[in-house]
Each structure stands twice: as structure tokens, then as C-alpha cells.
Short mmCIF file of C-alpha atoms in Angstrom, two decimals:
data_model
loop_
_atom_site.label_atom_id
_atom_site.label_comp_id
_atom_site.label_asym_id
_atom_site.label_seq_id
_atom_site.Cartn_x
_atom_site.Cartn_y
_atom_site.Cartn_z
CA MET A 5 125.31 63.60 -105.40
CA LEU A 6 124.25 66.25 -102.95
CA ARG A 7 124.57 65.48 -99.29
CA SER A 8 122.25 67.15 -96.79
CA VAL A 9 123.96 68.74 -93.88
CA ILE A 10 122.16 68.79 -90.54
CA ALA A 11 123.45 71.14 -87.92
CA PRO A 12 123.80 69.71 -84.41
CA ARG A 13 120.97 70.63 -82.03
CA VAL A 14 121.75 73.29 -79.48
CA ALA A 15 119.46 73.84 -76.51
CA VAL A 16 118.54 77.53 -76.24
CA ARG A 17 116.10 78.92 -73.67
CA ALA A 18 113.83 81.57 -75.19
CA SER A 19 113.34 84.80 -73.29
CA PRO A 20 109.75 85.84 -72.34
CA ALA A 21 109.97 88.62 -74.92
CA CYS A 22 110.84 86.11 -77.64
CA LEU A 23 107.95 83.88 -76.64
CA PHE A 24 105.55 86.86 -76.83
CA ALA A 25 106.83 87.76 -80.29
CA ARG A 26 106.62 84.16 -81.43
CA ALA A 27 102.93 84.08 -80.45
CA TYR A 28 102.33 86.69 -83.13
CA SER A 29 104.59 84.98 -85.70
CA SER A 30 107.74 86.73 -86.87
CA ALA A 31 106.31 86.99 -90.40
CA ALA A 32 103.23 88.91 -89.27
CA LYS A 33 102.87 92.67 -89.23
CA GLU A 34 101.82 93.64 -85.72
CA TYR A 35 99.08 96.05 -84.64
CA ASP A 36 97.41 97.09 -81.43
CA THR A 37 93.95 96.74 -82.97
CA VAL A 38 92.75 95.25 -86.26
CA ILE A 39 89.17 95.61 -87.46
CA ILE A 40 87.74 93.10 -89.93
CA GLY A 41 85.20 94.98 -92.02
CA GLY A 42 85.17 98.55 -93.33
CA GLY A 43 81.49 99.39 -92.95
CA PRO A 44 80.05 102.06 -90.63
CA GLY A 45 80.95 100.15 -87.48
CA GLY A 46 84.35 99.03 -88.72
CA TYR A 47 85.69 102.23 -90.24
CA VAL A 48 84.47 104.34 -87.30
CA ALA A 49 86.13 101.93 -84.87
CA ALA A 50 89.36 102.07 -86.87
CA ILE A 51 89.46 105.87 -86.91
CA LYS A 52 88.66 106.10 -83.19
CA ALA A 53 91.30 103.53 -82.32
CA ALA A 54 93.92 105.50 -84.24
CA GLN A 55 92.79 108.73 -82.58
CA LEU A 56 93.31 107.10 -79.20
CA GLY A 57 96.89 106.23 -80.07
CA GLN A 58 96.56 102.64 -81.20
CA LYS A 59 98.44 101.26 -84.18
CA THR A 60 95.42 100.31 -86.28
CA ALA A 61 94.53 98.42 -89.44
CA CYS A 62 91.21 97.76 -91.13
CA ILE A 63 90.72 94.73 -93.38
CA GLU A 64 88.12 95.28 -96.12
CA LYS A 65 87.72 93.25 -99.31
CA ARG A 66 85.59 95.75 -101.24
CA ASP A 67 87.39 98.12 -103.56
CA THR A 68 85.84 100.96 -101.56
CA LEU A 69 85.30 101.55 -97.86
CA GLY A 70 81.92 102.11 -96.23
CA GLY A 71 80.45 98.61 -96.40
CA THR A 72 76.91 97.88 -97.49
CA CYS A 73 75.62 101.17 -96.07
CA LEU A 74 77.68 103.54 -98.17
CA ASN A 75 78.02 101.38 -101.28
CA VAL A 76 74.69 99.59 -101.79
CA GLY A 77 72.49 100.56 -98.84
CA CYS A 78 71.74 103.64 -96.77
CA ILE A 79 73.53 106.23 -98.90
CA PRO A 80 72.55 105.34 -102.48
CA SER A 81 68.97 104.64 -101.42
CA LYS A 82 68.69 108.10 -99.83
CA ALA A 83 69.99 109.70 -103.01
CA MET A 84 67.32 107.90 -105.00
CA LEU A 85 64.63 108.67 -102.44
CA ASN A 86 65.47 112.37 -102.62
CA ASN A 87 65.65 112.58 -106.41
CA SER A 88 62.55 110.46 -107.00
CA HIS A 89 60.67 112.73 -104.56
CA LEU A 90 61.81 115.81 -106.49
CA TYR A 91 60.69 114.17 -109.74
CA HIS A 92 57.31 113.33 -108.24
CA GLU A 93 56.90 116.88 -106.89
CA ALA A 94 57.83 118.43 -110.23
CA LYS A 95 55.44 116.16 -112.09
CA HIS A 96 52.46 116.43 -109.76
CA ASN A 97 52.75 119.39 -107.38
CA PHE A 98 54.87 122.18 -108.88
CA ALA A 99 51.98 123.64 -110.90
CA LYS A 100 49.77 124.21 -107.86
CA ARG A 101 52.69 126.01 -106.21
CA GLY A 102 52.87 128.43 -109.13
CA ILE A 103 55.85 126.79 -110.82
CA ASP A 104 55.34 125.94 -114.49
CA VAL A 105 58.12 123.77 -115.87
CA GLY A 106 56.50 122.22 -118.93
CA GLU A 107 56.74 118.50 -119.55
CA VAL A 108 58.71 116.68 -116.86
CA LYS A 109 60.69 113.70 -118.09
CA LEU A 110 62.67 111.06 -116.23
CA ASN A 111 66.32 110.56 -117.16
CA LEU A 112 66.92 107.35 -115.24
CA ALA A 113 70.54 107.03 -116.34
CA GLN A 114 71.33 110.48 -114.93
CA LEU A 115 69.40 109.75 -111.74
CA LEU A 116 71.51 106.65 -111.19
CA ALA A 117 74.69 108.55 -112.06
CA ASP A 118 73.86 111.17 -109.45
CA LYS A 119 73.43 108.38 -106.91
CA ASP A 120 76.82 106.95 -107.86
CA LYS A 121 78.43 110.38 -107.53
CA ALA A 122 77.22 110.65 -103.93
CA VAL A 123 78.54 107.17 -103.14
CA THR A 124 81.95 107.84 -104.70
CA GLY A 125 82.40 111.11 -102.86
CA LEU A 126 81.62 109.62 -99.48
CA THR A 127 83.63 106.42 -99.87
CA ARG A 128 86.67 108.39 -101.00
CA GLY A 129 86.12 110.63 -98.00
CA ILE A 130 86.55 107.65 -95.66
CA GLU A 131 89.75 106.70 -97.44
CA MET A 132 91.04 110.22 -96.84
CA LEU A 133 90.08 109.96 -93.16
CA PHE A 134 92.06 106.72 -92.92
CA LYS A 135 95.13 108.48 -94.31
CA LYS A 136 94.61 111.50 -92.05
CA ASN A 137 94.41 109.30 -88.94
CA LYS A 138 97.13 106.87 -90.09
CA VAL A 139 94.88 103.81 -90.34
CA ASP A 140 96.27 101.06 -92.58
CA TRP A 141 93.70 99.73 -95.05
CA ILE A 142 94.53 96.13 -95.91
CA LYS A 143 92.58 95.29 -99.07
CA GLY A 144 91.47 91.70 -98.90
CA ALA A 145 89.39 89.08 -97.06
CA GLY A 146 90.43 88.26 -93.52
CA THR A 147 90.32 84.82 -91.90
CA LEU A 148 91.06 84.25 -88.23
CA LYS A 149 93.93 81.83 -87.71
CA SER A 150 94.02 82.19 -83.93
CA ALA A 151 92.97 84.60 -81.20
CA THR A 152 95.70 87.02 -82.29
CA GLU A 153 96.40 86.29 -85.97
CA ILE A 154 94.51 86.98 -89.18
CA GLU A 155 95.42 85.73 -92.62
CA VAL A 156 94.38 88.10 -95.39
CA ALA A 157 93.76 86.90 -98.95
CA LEU A 158 94.85 90.08 -100.71
CA ASN A 159 92.75 91.46 -103.55
CA ASP A 160 95.88 91.89 -105.65
CA GLY A 161 96.92 88.28 -105.09
CA GLY A 162 98.93 86.49 -102.44
CA ALA A 163 98.38 86.53 -98.71
CA GLN A 164 99.47 88.53 -95.70
CA THR A 165 99.50 87.57 -92.05
CA VAL A 166 98.47 90.24 -89.59
CA ALA A 167 98.93 90.04 -85.82
CA ALA A 168 96.93 92.04 -83.32
CA LYS A 169 96.59 92.37 -79.59
CA ASN A 170 92.92 93.17 -80.18
CA ILE A 171 90.61 92.15 -83.02
CA ILE A 172 87.19 93.66 -83.72
CA ILE A 173 84.83 91.78 -86.04
CA ALA A 174 82.57 94.19 -87.94
CA THR A 175 81.62 92.22 -91.05
CA GLY A 176 77.99 93.35 -91.10
CA SER A 177 75.13 91.52 -92.78
CA GLU A 178 73.74 90.39 -96.12
CA PRO A 179 70.20 90.06 -97.53
CA SER A 180 68.38 86.99 -96.24
CA PRO A 181 67.48 84.51 -98.97
CA PHE A 182 63.89 83.41 -99.48
CA PRO A 183 62.91 79.82 -100.32
CA GLY A 184 61.66 79.39 -103.86
CA PHE A 185 63.26 82.60 -105.19
CA GLU A 186 66.49 82.56 -107.14
CA ILE A 187 68.08 85.99 -107.02
CA ASP A 188 69.45 87.27 -110.34
CA GLU A 189 69.41 91.03 -109.52
CA LYS A 190 67.47 91.61 -112.75
CA GLN A 191 63.97 90.24 -112.19
CA ILE A 192 64.26 88.80 -108.70
CA ILE A 193 66.32 91.35 -106.83
CA THR A 194 67.61 92.37 -103.43
CA SER A 195 68.16 95.95 -102.31
CA THR A 196 71.39 95.92 -104.32
CA GLY A 197 69.58 95.26 -107.59
CA ALA A 198 66.86 97.76 -106.72
CA LEU A 199 69.48 100.51 -106.79
CA ALA A 200 70.55 99.71 -110.34
CA LEU A 201 67.51 98.77 -112.43
CA GLU A 202 68.08 99.91 -116.01
CA LYS A 203 64.43 100.79 -116.62
CA VAL A 204 61.32 101.46 -114.58
CA PRO A 205 59.34 98.23 -114.28
CA GLU A 206 55.67 98.36 -115.17
CA LYS A 207 54.84 96.28 -112.09
CA MET A 208 56.92 95.55 -108.99
CA ILE A 209 56.16 93.22 -106.09
CA VAL A 210 57.91 93.98 -102.82
CA ILE A 211 58.09 91.03 -100.44
CA GLY A 212 58.41 92.42 -96.93
CA GLY A 213 56.88 95.60 -95.55
CA GLY A 214 59.85 96.71 -93.47
CA VAL A 215 62.20 99.67 -93.84
CA ILE A 216 64.09 98.53 -96.94
CA GLY A 217 61.05 97.35 -98.87
CA LEU A 218 59.01 100.47 -98.18
CA GLU A 219 61.83 102.87 -99.03
CA LEU A 220 62.79 101.22 -102.32
CA GLY A 221 59.18 100.48 -103.18
CA SER A 222 58.49 104.20 -102.76
CA VAL A 223 61.34 105.09 -105.11
CA TRP A 224 60.06 102.99 -107.99
CA SER A 225 56.44 103.90 -107.32
CA ARG A 226 57.31 107.60 -107.70
CA LEU A 227 59.20 106.84 -110.89
CA GLY A 228 56.12 105.17 -112.40
CA ALA A 229 55.99 101.52 -111.34
CA GLU A 230 52.82 99.90 -110.01
CA VAL A 231 54.03 98.62 -106.63
CA THR A 232 52.41 95.95 -104.46
CA VAL A 233 53.82 95.20 -101.01
CA VAL A 234 53.25 91.72 -99.60
CA GLU A 235 53.68 91.46 -95.81
CA TYR A 236 53.13 88.37 -93.63
CA LEU A 237 52.33 90.40 -90.52
CA PRO A 238 49.02 92.29 -90.14
CA ALA A 239 50.81 95.67 -90.20
CA ILE A 240 53.73 97.25 -92.02
CA GLY A 241 56.64 99.07 -90.40
CA ALA A 242 58.59 96.37 -88.58
CA GLY A 243 57.87 97.27 -84.97
CA MET A 244 56.74 100.87 -85.22
CA ASP A 245 53.93 102.20 -83.02
CA ALA A 246 50.59 100.74 -84.12
CA GLU A 247 48.91 104.15 -84.50
CA LEU A 248 51.70 105.40 -86.75
CA ALA A 249 51.77 102.15 -88.74
CA LYS A 250 48.11 102.61 -89.68
CA ALA A 251 48.62 106.25 -90.61
CA PHE A 252 51.73 105.33 -92.60
CA GLN A 253 49.96 102.67 -94.63
CA ARG A 254 47.10 105.06 -95.38
CA SER A 255 49.57 107.66 -96.61
CA LEU A 256 51.46 105.27 -98.88
CA SER A 257 48.18 103.87 -100.19
CA LYS A 258 47.12 107.38 -101.24
CA GLN A 259 50.39 107.57 -103.18
CA GLY A 260 49.35 104.50 -105.18
CA ILE A 261 51.20 101.69 -103.39
CA LYS A 262 49.05 98.59 -102.86
CA PHE A 263 49.30 96.40 -99.76
CA LYS A 264 48.56 92.78 -99.02
CA THR A 265 49.11 92.31 -95.29
CA SER A 266 48.59 89.05 -93.37
CA THR A 267 49.71 87.36 -96.58
CA LYS A 268 52.13 84.47 -96.93
CA VAL A 269 54.39 84.10 -99.97
CA VAL A 270 54.40 80.50 -101.20
CA SER A 271 56.47 80.31 -104.40
CA SER A 272 57.60 82.03 -107.57
CA GLU A 273 57.90 81.14 -111.23
CA LYS A 274 59.41 82.97 -114.20
CA LYS A 275 57.01 82.84 -117.12
CA ASP A 276 56.90 84.77 -120.41
CA GLY A 277 59.36 87.38 -119.21
CA LYS A 278 57.43 87.97 -115.98
CA VAL A 279 57.62 86.66 -112.42
CA VAL A 280 54.50 84.97 -111.06
CA VAL A 281 54.32 84.95 -107.25
CA SER A 282 51.91 82.61 -105.47
CA VAL A 283 50.55 83.89 -102.15
CA GLU A 284 47.93 82.85 -99.65
CA GLY A 285 46.17 84.45 -96.71
CA ALA A 286 48.05 83.88 -93.47
CA LYS A 287 44.75 83.31 -91.65
CA ASN A 288 42.22 82.12 -94.22
CA GLY A 289 44.56 80.32 -96.64
CA LYS A 290 43.00 82.02 -99.68
CA GLN A 291 45.32 81.51 -102.65
CA GLU A 292 46.20 84.12 -105.25
CA SER A 293 48.74 84.71 -108.02
CA LEU A 294 50.48 88.04 -108.53
CA THR A 295 52.44 88.91 -111.67
CA ALA A 296 55.22 91.47 -111.93
CA ASP A 297 58.21 92.47 -114.03
CA VAL A 298 60.43 92.69 -110.95
CA VAL A 299 60.23 91.17 -107.47
CA LEU A 300 62.14 92.83 -104.66
CA LEU A 301 63.03 90.54 -101.75
CA SER A 302 63.26 92.56 -98.55
CA VAL A 303 62.59 90.02 -95.83
CA GLY A 304 65.45 91.08 -93.60
CA ARG A 305 69.16 90.54 -93.36
CA ARG A 306 71.42 87.93 -91.78
CA PRO A 307 74.88 88.16 -90.19
CA TYR A 308 77.78 87.85 -92.63
CA THR A 309 80.44 85.46 -91.30
CA GLU A 310 81.48 83.57 -94.44
CA GLY A 311 85.18 82.73 -94.48
CA LEU A 312 85.91 84.36 -91.14
CA GLY A 313 87.33 81.18 -89.62
CA LEU A 314 85.57 81.74 -86.31
CA GLU A 315 86.18 78.14 -85.31
CA ASN A 316 89.94 78.64 -85.58
CA ALA A 317 89.86 81.15 -82.75
CA GLY A 318 87.06 79.64 -80.67
CA VAL A 319 84.49 82.36 -81.41
CA LYS A 320 80.92 81.14 -80.95
CA VAL A 321 77.69 81.91 -82.87
CA ASP A 322 74.08 81.50 -81.78
CA ALA A 323 71.22 79.68 -83.51
CA LYS A 324 70.62 82.68 -85.79
CA GLY A 325 74.24 82.80 -86.94
CA ARG A 326 75.04 85.91 -84.88
CA ILE A 327 78.41 86.08 -83.18
CA GLU A 328 77.82 85.77 -79.45
CA MET A 329 78.84 88.68 -77.26
CA ALA A 330 80.12 87.54 -73.87
CA ASP A 331 79.98 90.83 -71.97
CA GLU A 332 79.06 94.51 -72.20
CA GLN A 333 82.59 95.31 -73.41
CA PHE A 334 81.74 93.61 -76.73
CA ARG A 335 84.09 90.68 -76.11
CA THR A 336 83.29 87.32 -77.65
CA ALA A 337 84.10 84.02 -75.93
CA VAL A 338 87.70 84.91 -76.80
CA SER A 339 88.81 87.92 -74.74
CA SER A 340 91.08 89.38 -77.45
CA ILE A 341 88.29 89.35 -80.05
CA ARG A 342 85.34 91.76 -79.91
CA VAL A 343 82.28 92.06 -82.13
CA ILE A 344 80.05 94.99 -83.18
CA GLY A 345 77.26 95.85 -85.60
CA ASP A 346 74.94 93.68 -87.69
CA VAL A 347 77.00 90.54 -87.21
CA THR A 348 75.98 90.34 -83.54
CA MET A 349 72.85 90.95 -81.47
CA GLY A 350 70.69 94.06 -81.61
CA PRO A 351 69.06 96.14 -84.35
CA MET A 352 70.79 96.11 -87.72
CA LEU A 353 71.37 99.85 -87.98
CA ALA A 354 74.45 101.71 -89.17
CA HIS A 355 74.32 104.23 -86.33
CA LYS A 356 74.08 101.44 -83.74
CA ALA A 357 77.20 99.87 -85.26
CA GLU A 358 79.04 103.20 -85.15
CA GLU A 359 78.24 103.71 -81.47
CA GLU A 360 79.39 100.17 -80.69
CA GLY A 361 82.59 100.71 -82.66
CA ILE A 362 83.55 103.76 -80.61
CA ALA A 363 82.56 102.11 -77.33
CA ALA A 364 84.49 98.90 -78.10
CA VAL A 365 87.66 100.86 -78.84
CA GLU A 366 87.22 102.92 -75.67
CA HIS A 367 86.89 99.71 -73.65
CA ILE A 368 90.16 98.48 -75.19
CA THR A 369 91.91 101.78 -74.43
CA ASN A 370 90.65 102.73 -70.97
CA GLY A 371 88.09 100.15 -69.88
CA HIS A 372 85.07 102.41 -70.32
CA GLY A 373 82.56 102.75 -73.16
CA HIS A 374 78.91 103.71 -73.56
CA VAL A 375 75.97 102.65 -75.71
CA ASN A 376 72.43 103.26 -74.47
CA TYR A 377 70.37 100.67 -76.31
CA ASN A 378 67.14 102.27 -75.08
CA VAL A 379 67.94 105.34 -77.18
CA ILE A 380 68.68 103.92 -80.64
CA PRO A 381 66.42 105.71 -83.17
CA SER A 382 64.86 104.14 -86.25
CA VAL A 383 63.94 106.06 -89.39
CA ILE A 384 62.10 105.23 -92.61
CA TYR A 385 63.07 107.82 -95.24
CA THR A 386 59.90 107.72 -97.31
CA HIS A 387 57.58 110.70 -97.70
CA PRO A 388 56.26 111.26 -95.14
CA GLU A 389 59.22 110.15 -93.08
CA VAL A 390 58.65 107.98 -90.01
CA ALA A 391 60.96 107.99 -87.00
CA TRP A 392 60.78 106.56 -83.54
CA VAL A 393 62.88 105.93 -80.43
CA GLY A 394 62.22 104.21 -77.12
CA LYS A 395 59.05 102.34 -76.18
CA ASN A 396 55.71 102.21 -77.96
CA GLU A 397 52.33 101.80 -76.29
CA GLN A 398 52.10 98.04 -76.86
CA GLN A 399 55.47 97.43 -75.23
CA LEU A 400 54.60 99.51 -72.19
CA LYS A 401 51.30 97.68 -71.78
CA GLU A 402 53.09 94.33 -71.91
CA GLU A 403 55.58 95.56 -69.30
CA GLY A 404 52.83 96.86 -67.04
CA ILE A 405 54.16 100.44 -67.03
CA LYS A 406 51.65 103.24 -66.54
CA TYR A 407 52.06 105.96 -69.12
CA LYS A 408 50.59 109.11 -70.64
CA VAL A 409 50.40 110.10 -74.30
CA GLY A 410 50.64 113.54 -75.83
CA SER A 411 50.33 114.18 -79.55
CA PHE A 412 50.27 117.10 -81.95
CA PRO A 413 49.38 117.09 -85.66
CA PHE A 414 51.50 118.82 -88.29
CA ALA A 415 48.22 120.17 -89.67
CA ALA A 416 48.31 122.62 -86.74
CA ASN A 417 51.98 123.54 -87.27
CA SER A 418 52.50 126.84 -89.08
CA ARG A 419 55.71 125.85 -90.90
CA ALA A 420 54.18 122.64 -92.19
CA LYS A 421 51.12 124.52 -93.42
CA THR A 422 53.17 127.20 -95.19
CA ILE A 423 55.06 124.59 -97.23
CA ASP A 424 51.90 122.52 -97.78
CA ASP A 425 53.46 119.44 -96.17
CA ALA A 426 51.32 118.95 -93.11
CA GLU A 427 50.55 115.24 -93.07
CA GLY A 428 51.35 113.33 -89.87
CA LEU A 429 51.89 113.94 -86.17
CA VAL A 430 54.29 113.82 -83.24
CA LYS A 431 53.45 111.39 -80.42
CA ILE A 432 55.20 111.51 -77.04
CA ILE A 433 54.87 108.78 -74.41
CA THR A 434 55.81 109.59 -70.81
CA ASP A 435 55.93 107.87 -67.43
CA ALA A 436 52.59 108.55 -65.73
CA GLU A 437 54.23 109.41 -62.41
CA THR A 438 57.53 111.11 -63.30
CA ASP A 439 56.74 112.65 -66.75
CA ARG A 440 60.03 111.17 -68.02
CA ILE A 441 59.95 110.62 -71.78
CA LEU A 442 59.78 106.89 -72.53
CA GLY A 443 59.25 107.03 -76.28
CA ALA A 444 58.77 109.39 -79.20
CA HIS A 445 57.07 108.54 -82.49
CA ILE A 446 56.89 110.88 -85.48
CA ILE A 447 55.35 110.63 -88.92
CA GLY A 448 55.72 113.69 -91.09
CA PRO A 449 58.18 116.10 -92.69
CA ASN A 450 61.76 115.96 -91.35
CA ALA A 451 60.89 113.23 -88.85
CA GLY A 452 64.34 111.71 -89.26
CA GLU A 453 65.99 114.95 -88.16
CA MET A 454 63.47 115.80 -85.44
CA ILE A 455 63.90 112.46 -83.66
CA ALA A 456 67.35 113.60 -82.49
CA GLU A 457 65.67 115.99 -80.03
CA ALA A 458 63.86 113.04 -78.46
CA CYS A 459 67.10 111.05 -78.28
CA LEU A 460 68.91 113.88 -76.50
CA ALA A 461 66.07 114.39 -74.04
CA MET A 462 65.87 110.66 -73.27
CA GLU A 463 69.64 110.28 -72.92
CA TYR A 464 69.60 112.86 -70.15
CA GLY A 465 66.42 111.49 -68.53
CA GLY A 466 64.41 114.53 -69.60
CA SER A 467 60.70 115.01 -69.01
CA ALA A 468 58.05 116.24 -71.40
CA GLU A 469 57.85 119.43 -69.37
CA ASP A 470 61.62 119.96 -69.78
CA VAL A 471 61.20 119.99 -73.55
CA ALA A 472 57.97 121.97 -73.48
CA ARG A 473 59.62 124.73 -71.43
CA THR A 474 62.55 124.96 -73.87
CA CYS A 475 62.18 127.76 -76.41
CA HIS A 476 61.84 126.50 -79.99
CA ALA A 477 62.30 128.83 -82.98
CA HIS A 478 59.18 129.93 -84.83
CA PRO A 479 58.10 128.91 -87.37
CA THR A 480 59.71 125.46 -87.36
CA MET A 481 58.59 121.85 -87.61
CA SER A 482 60.20 121.25 -84.22
CA GLU A 483 57.46 123.30 -82.58
CA ALA A 484 55.21 120.29 -83.19
CA PHE A 485 57.56 118.29 -80.97
CA LYS A 486 57.37 120.96 -78.28
CA GLU A 487 53.56 121.04 -78.41
CA ALA A 488 53.32 117.23 -78.28
CA CYS A 489 55.36 117.42 -75.07
CA MET A 490 53.02 120.12 -73.78
CA SER A 491 50.14 117.79 -74.59
CA ALA A 492 51.76 114.98 -72.62
CA TYR A 493 52.05 116.87 -69.34
CA SER A 494 49.39 119.58 -69.74
CA LYS A 495 47.71 120.99 -72.87
CA PRO A 496 49.04 122.22 -76.23
CA ILE A 497 48.48 125.82 -77.29
CA HIS A 498 47.74 125.48 -81.01
CA PHE A 499 45.46 122.44 -81.06
#
């Protein structure tokens, strides 16, 4: 019979250093900063932290880094937008440009493979950057156990405890569900399914006329689908300037996309291999049934906090499920835990998350960081592209700010005319007294690139005259931006 042996108790006073170590648990691997989430905000924060001398780890449960954006969002959608535009140009516009190519056929499998190639190259690139900057990638799902400890359920099995002086939550967002629609990513799909359809649907209904719906609706419209966009609000574009929203809808309508604005979606039913969507007028209540092969749900996104164990550390969320930010240094209610990106307040944009990631790490390192939320651009990568930054006219009216407007059409821009891509305009809004640029709104070719000039001018408090008196190369699209600024403070030359 075995007898247990109990050693006599000996009173030992722990040193302060031992108590500090015990707070992190002797079994835990210790870091200066650990980021939960390897998307644009998370991986950028991890690299910056390492560059600033912090021992850094990033916890990500996907098999690849980059989050939604690089894997099933921004990057693959832009590949498909580009290639579908080239297909559309070859099929409809090459001949008038003097380019005879014969019959143009779609190889959807190759188009999707090209998209996957872009994704693979970029996600592997982040992994190489982690190695270059000595960031540890812990592959698994992280759960907060306390204000300084994270338990990781490893992808390969088992668990690992990680301790950190600082934790940054960057878990991003996920598509918002819609009542009455069961997502199967085949017939009723999110943006993820829209990037992997095995054939072009004859008819597609897009629920939601925001950025995601319009971009992916454009892709499948160009590839041959009959696309109808259903939007509850009276205008598409999710907050863009009203003048541009009208011009944008006209442009997409000419491309064959149909719109039902001020329309409420009631329910859906799968019937005879199709999806029947019941809608009604938001104002008049008129009922209608729409039938499609595929329905794309693009009604927004919601913060992703599943399994994070926020309650274990005392981290709070608001009524919308967003993690609450306690101060401008991105701290939550728990001072050792910070939050950035889609999972907290503000626009759900990859570049906003990246800026917050860098600023949060700088606050940890030296107490200073910078994000100017008045200069966060938005872009819709359709054709024409739409981009905007700062205030629109409606916002300025509501705020009682006196303003001036200058605009310039691409139809009067020599570069746009030479490439026969002259649809759209540049619109600049300035303070009526100081001429300071308050907002810039662009619809037309290369709008997504051109908006950076507006951002730079606004970041430095520039005026329309400052931009107008800056030499722009000729012939370039950016001359339209210069002339819109001339229009805002004086008169343009070429219009």
C-alpha cells in the first residue's frame, strides 16, 4: 500500500521580482506586446512593435496571415475587379480602339486562379516580413485569461499560454447576418462566396448598395450576370456625396446593373433551384417578388469577438458589440489591453486599422501616436472608381459651416479624353473664409489613387489655392484635381 508523503510547510517570503513573474505564470512564454489577429491592423502593429524593439507575437488562427482583407476581401476582390474589367473591355471596347482579337471567351477557372495567385503571394509576403522583423506567429485562436495572459488553442492541437505586458486586440469583423436568409455560400452568399462562384449566375440579387455589394455586383455583371441591387436607403454609396451618388448610379445603370432603392427586403425562399426574394417599398409598402440564381448579402459587417474571453479580463463592449475604447491611446477599460480596427469604433477600413495599429504601438513605446480621423479616405473600386475624404455638402450644412465648391469634369481633361475614359468629375469643398480644403470627392478614372493628393493637402491644412499653384504634370488625370481646386478659389482654365 502506497503512503503519501506530505512535506512540512515552510514559510517563504517571495521577492517582488518573483511576484511579478508569478503574475505572468511560470509556464507562459513572455512578450512585451502580443497582438490577437493577423489582419491589416494586427500584422502592421506586430511589425511596427518589433521594429521599435519590442518582443512581439501575433496570434492568428487562419493558415495564412492578412485577415479578411488579404484572404477573402480587399485583395481578391480587386483582382477580380481588374480582370473582369479587362474582359469587359476586350469584349465590348477593343474593336473601336483598333484592336481586333476575335471571339473573346471567359475562362472563369483561370480568372479565379489568378485571384488566388495574388492572394498567395501577398500573404506569404507578410509571413516573410514577420521573419525579417522577428515577430513570432502563434498559429491558433487566442482567449484572454486575464489582463496579461492569453491561452491559445493551437491549430496543430494542444494549448499554449502566452503572457504579455501589452495586448492589442485586432480581430476585425465578419459579415452581418440577415433575418430570413440562411447563408450557404452557394446560392445565398456573402462576399466570401462571391469570390468563388464556380459559374456565372444568370441572375444575381445584391442586397445592400454599399461598397462591397457594388464592387462584387460589378464583377459578376461584367462577366455576364443580370444584377439587381436592392437598397433600403434612397441612394447608393453608403455616405458618399449626394451629387456623386446620383452620377454613380447613372453610370452603373448604363452598364446594365438594375437598382431598387428605398426598398425593404422582407424574406427569401429557395424554390426550384432558385432563390425568391420578397421586397416591399420602404415608403409605399408595394410588394414584389424577385427571383435569382444567387443572392449576395452585403448589408454590412459586425465586430468579431467570438471566443475572445473579454469578460475574463474586464474588457467592455457597447450595444453594437464593438469593444469600447477608453481613451485616444486605444486602451480599453483595462489599461494593458488596447483595441484597433473593425472590432472597435470608426469606419471598417483596412487602412484605418493599419494607422491605428502603428499609433497604438507608438503609444506603448513612447506615449505618442497619431491618427487623423478627419482624413480617412474611402474608395469604391468599380469603373468608374469613386473616392472621397473629409466632409460632404450635407454634413457641412448640418454643421452650419459656410463653404465653397469647385468642380472639374474629366470630359475636359486631356489625358482622360485621349484614353477615352472621361466619365466623372472632381469636386473640392473649401471653407468659405479660409479656402482650407474640407472635403474632396472624385468619380472617374484612377479616383482611388488621386484621392491621396487630397489627403496630403488636408493633413497639412492646405488650401485649394495651395494645390492649384502646385505644378502638375501634363497630360495627367491629376490635372483635373488641380483645376477643381482652381475652380474652388477662382476659375478653372480648361472649362
